[in-house]
Amino acid sequence: MSSDLTTPDGAAWLASAGTSPRSTLALWRERPDAPVVLPCGSVFDVVGVPAVFGRRMVDRLWSEGPGSGPVAAFRGRMMLFAAPGTAQRLPSLLAWEEFGRTGAIPPLLCHGVGDAVTVPALLSTTPPTSGDSRWLVAPDTRHPWLPGPEIVLWAAVRAARAAVRISIFPPADQDAKVYDVSRRR
């Protein structure tokens, strides 16, 4: 996985999403610890996922798939940066996929054209707390690879399958007497 430190090329890529990239870069030069609100839809889309499920998705992307694009944590959710157009296409793919109907995949918040997100500071000077925004996989190039809607769907389905525990044994009767027979002679 990438580091949690945004490189100058990664900062330039992020700033290119805004209406005034030079102003954003100037702000970050003065205050690299300042989060910034950037529009979605032209340079990137963002898929917001509950933190635990998002961690499973990112784990699947890195262990079984092509890796992830930038990933940030913000207010108990993970923000997966995705290819433009993902926010428009992903909801229909989820509706079609059986896991989207069963509740195995939690609600995914898709931010695309017309939306904006708060991106974490380039540099964090304090230890993170649960409400802070921070990079988990920071942008490190001017053209980072961004997963499209099919890859995000694949990761969500894999994460949902990993969360489902299947057992051939029925659930234990809570009132049953249990005897330890492992010490029999």
CSV table of C-alpha atoms in Angstrom, one decimal:
chain,number,residue,atom,x,y,z
A,1,MET,CA,0.0,0.0,0.0
A,2,SER,CA,1.0,3.6,-0.4
A,3,SER,CA,2.0,5.7,2.5
A,4,ASP,CA,-0.2,8.2,4.3
A,5,LEU,CA,2.0,11.2,3.2
A,6,THR,CA,0.8,13.1,0.2
A,7,THR,CA,3.6,13.9,-2.2
A,8,PRO,CA,3.8,17.2,-4.2
A,9,ASP,CA,2.6,15.4,-7.3
A,10,GLY,CA,-0.4,14.0,-5.3
A,11,ALA,CA,-1.2,17.5,-4.0
A,12,ALA,CA,-1.1,18.9,-7.6
A,13,TRP,CA,-3.5,16.1,-8.7
A,14,LEU,CA,-5.9,16.9,-5.8
A,15,ALA,CA,-5.7,20.7,-6.4
A,16,SER,CA,-6.5,20.1,-10.1
A,17,ALA,CA,-10.0,19.1,-9.1
A,18,GLY,CA,-10.7,22.6,-7.7
A,19,THR,CA,-11.7,25.8,-9.5
A,20,SER,CA,-8.4,27.4,-8.6
A,21,PRO,CA,-5.6,24.9,-8.3
A,22,ARG,CA,-2.9,27.5,-7.8
A,23,SER,CA,-4.8,29.0,-4.8
A,24,THR,CA,-5.3,25.5,-3.3
A,25,LEU,CA,-1.6,24.7,-3.7
A,26,ALA,CA,-0.7,28.2,-2.2
A,27,LEU,CA,-2.9,27.4,0.8
A,28,TRP,CA,-1.3,24.1,1.3
A,29,ARG,CA,2.2,25.6,1.1
A,30,GLU,CA,1.3,28.0,3.9
A,31,ARG,CA,-0.8,25.4,5.9
A,32,PRO,CA,-0.1,21.8,4.9
A,33,ASP,CA,-2.2,20.8,7.9
A,34,ALA,CA,-5.4,22.4,6.4
A,35,PRO,CA,-8.2,20.1,5.0
A,36,VAL,CA,-9.8,21.5,1.8
A,37,VAL,CA,-13.2,21.0,0.2
A,38,LEU,CA,-12.9,19.9,-3.4
A,39,PRO,CA,-15.5,19.2,-6.0
A,40,CYS,CA,-16.1,15.7,-7.3
A,41,GLY,CA,-16.9,14.6,-10.8
A,42,SER,CA,-14.2,15.8,-13.1
A,43,VAL,CA,-10.9,14.5,-11.6
A,44,PHE,CA,-12.3,11.9,-9.2
A,45,ASP,CA,-15.5,10.6,-7.6
A,46,VAL,CA,-15.6,9.5,-4.0
A,47,VAL,CA,-17.4,6.5,-2.5
A,48,GLY,CA,-18.1,6.8,1.2
A,49,VAL,CA,-18.3,3.5,3.1
A,50,PRO,CA,-18.7,2.7,6.8
A,51,ALA,CA,-15.1,2.4,8.3
A,52,VAL,CA,-15.1,-1.4,9.1
A,53,PHE,CA,-16.6,-2.4,5.8
A,54,GLY,CA,-14.4,0.0,3.9
A,55,ARG,CA,-11.3,-1.5,5.5
A,56,ARG,CA,-12.5,-4.9,4.3
A,57,MET,CA,-13.0,-3.5,0.8
A,58,VAL,CA,-9.5,-1.9,0.8
A,59,ASP,CA,-8.0,-5.2,2.1
A,60,ARG,CA,-9.6,-7.0,-0.8
A,61,LEU,CA,-8.5,-4.5,-3.4
A,62,TRP,CA,-4.9,-4.9,-2.2
A,63,SER,CA,-4.8,-8.6,-1.5
A,64,GLU,CA,-6.9,-10.0,-4.4
A,65,GLY,CA,-7.3,-7.1,-6.8
A,66,PRO,CA,-5.5,-4.3,-8.5
A,67,GLY,CA,-5.0,-2.1,-5.4
A,68,SER,CA,-6.8,1.1,-4.6
A,69,GLY,CA,-6.6,4.7,-5.5
A,70,PRO,CA,-6.3,7.2,-2.7
A,71,VAL,CA,-8.3,6.4,0.5
A,72,ALA,CA,-9.1,8.7,3.3
A,73,ALA,CA,-10.8,8.3,6.7
A,74,PHE,CA,-13.4,10.9,7.8
A,75,ARG,CA,-15.9,10.8,10.6
A,76,GLY,CA,-16.2,7.1,10.9
A,77,ARG,CA,-16.3,6.5,7.2
A,78,MET,CA,-13.7,5.6,4.5
A,79,MET,CA,-13.6,7.7,1.4
A,80,LEU,CA,-12.5,5.6,-1.6
A,81,PHE,CA,-11.4,7.9,-4.5
A,82,ALA,CA,-12.7,6.4,-7.7
A,83,ALA,CA,-12.7,7.2,-11.4
A,84,PRO,CA,-15.1,10.0,-12.6
A,85,GLY,CA,-18.5,8.5,-13.4
A,86,THR,CA,-18.3,5.9,-10.7
A,87,ALA,CA,-20.9,7.8,-8.5
A,88,GLN,CA,-23.4,7.8,-11.3
A,89,ARG,CA,-22.9,4.1,-12.3
A,90,LEU,CA,-22.3,2.3,-9.0
A,91,PRO,CA,-25.8,2.6,-7.5
A,92,SER,CA,-27.4,0.9,-10.5
A,93,LEU,CA,-24.7,-1.9,-10.4
A,94,LEU,CA,-25.4,-2.4,-6.6
A,95,ALA,CA,-29.2,-2.5,-7.3
A,96,TRP,CA,-28.6,-5.2,-9.9
A,97,GLU,CA,-26.2,-7.2,-7.7
A,98,GLU,CA,-27.9,-9.6,-5.2
A,99,PHE,CA,-25.8,-8.3,-2.3
A,100,GLY,CA,-27.2,-4.8,-2.7
A,101,ARG,CA,-30.7,-6.2,-2.1
A,102,THR,CA,-29.9,-8.4,0.9
A,103,GLY,CA,-28.3,-5.8,3.1
A,104,ALA,CA,-24.9,-7.5,3.1
A,105,ILE,CA,-23.4,-4.4,1.6
A,106,PRO,CA,-24.0,-1.3,3.8
A,107,PRO,CA,-25.2,2.0,2.2
A,108,LEU,CA,-22.5,3.4,0.0
A,109,LEU,CA,-22.5,7.2,-0.4
A,110,CYS,CA,-21.5,8.1,-4.0
A,111,HIS,CA,-20.2,11.6,-4.5
A,112,GLY,CA,-19.9,12.7,-8.2
A,113,VAL,CA,-20.8,15.7,-10.4
A,114,GLY,CA,-22.3,18.4,-8.3
A,115,ASP,CA,-20.9,17.1,-5.0
A,116,ALA,CA,-17.9,18.1,-3.0
A,117,VAL,CA,-15.9,16.4,-0.3
A,118,THR,CA,-13.5,17.5,2.4
A,119,VAL,CA,-10.1,16.0,1.6
A,120,PRO,CA,-7.6,15.6,4.5
A,121,ALA,CA,-4.6,17.8,5.0
A,122,LEU,CA,-1.5,17.0,3.1
A,123,LEU,CA,0.4,16.7,6.4
A,124,SER,CA,-1.0,15.7,9.8
A,125,THR,CA,0.9,17.3,12.7
A,126,THR,CA,-1.1,15.6,15.4
A,127,PRO,CA,-2.1,12.0,16.2
A,128,PRO,CA,-5.4,11.2,14.5
A,129,THR,CA,-8.6,11.0,16.5
A,130,SER,CA,-11.8,9.3,15.5
A,131,GLY,CA,-13.3,12.4,13.9
A,132,ASP,CA,-10.2,13.7,12.1
A,133,SER,CA,-9.8,13.3,8.4
A,134,ARG,CA,-6.6,11.6,7.4
A,135,TRP,CA,-5.1,9.8,4.5
A,136,LEU,CA,-4.9,6.0,4.7
A,137,VAL,CA,-3.6,5.7,1.1
A,138,ALA,CA,-2.4,9.2,0.1
A,139,PRO,CA,-2.2,10.4,-3.5
A,140,ASP,CA,1.4,10.2,-4.7
A,141,THR,CA,1.3,10.9,-8.4
A,142,ARG,CA,-0.2,13.4,-10.8
A,143,HIS,CA,-2.3,10.6,-12.4
A,144,PRO,CA,-3.2,8.0,-9.7
A,145,TRP,CA,-5.0,4.9,-10.7
A,146,LEU,CA,-8.6,5.1,-9.8
A,147,PRO,CA,-10.9,2.1,-9.6
A,148,GLY,CA,-14.1,2.3,-11.7
A,149,PRO,CA,-17.6,1.3,-10.7
A,150,GLU,CA,-17.0,-2.4,-11.6
A,151,ILE,CA,-13.9,-2.6,-9.4
A,152,VAL,CA,-15.6,-0.9,-6.5
A,153,LEU,CA,-18.6,-3.3,-6.8
A,154,TRP,CA,-16.2,-6.3,-7.0
A,155,ALA,CA,-14.5,-5.1,-3.7
A,156,ALA,CA,-17.8,-4.5,-2.0
A,157,VAL,CA,-19.1,-8.0,-2.9
A,158,ARG,CA,-15.9,-9.6,-1.8
A,159,ALA,CA,-16.0,-7.7,1.5
A,160,ALA,CA,-19.6,-8.7,2.0
A,161,ARG,CA,-18.8,-12.3,1.4
A,162,ALA,CA,-15.9,-12.2,3.8
A,163,ALA,CA,-18.3,-10.8,6.5
A,164,VAL,CA,-20.8,-13.6,6.0
A,165,ARG,CA,-20.1,-16.5,8.3
A,166,ILE,CA,-21.5,-19.8,7.0
A,167,SER,CA,-21.8,-22.7,9.3
A,168,ILE,CA,-23.1,-26.2,8.8
A,169,PHE,CA,-24.0,-26.4,12.5
A,170,PRO,CA,-27.3,-24.9,13.8
A,171,PRO,CA,-27.0,-22.2,16.4
A,172,ALA,CA,-26.4,-23.5,19.9
A,173,ASP,CA,-29.4,-23.8,22.2
A,174,GLN,CA,-28.7,-21.2,24.8
A,175,ASP,CA,-30.5,-23.2,27.6
A,176,ALA,CA,-28.7,-26.5,26.8
A,177,LYS,CA,-26.4,-28.1,29.4
A,178,VAL,CA,-22.9,-28.4,28.0
A,179,TYR,CA,-20.5,-31.0,29.4
A,180,ASP,CA,-16.7,-30.9,28.8
A,181,VAL,CA,-15.9,-34.4,27.5
A,182,SER,CA,-12.3,-33.6,26.5
A,183,ARG,CA,-10.9,-34.8,29.9
A,184,ARG,CA,-12.5,-38.3,29.8
A,185,ARG,CA,-10.3,-41.1,30.8
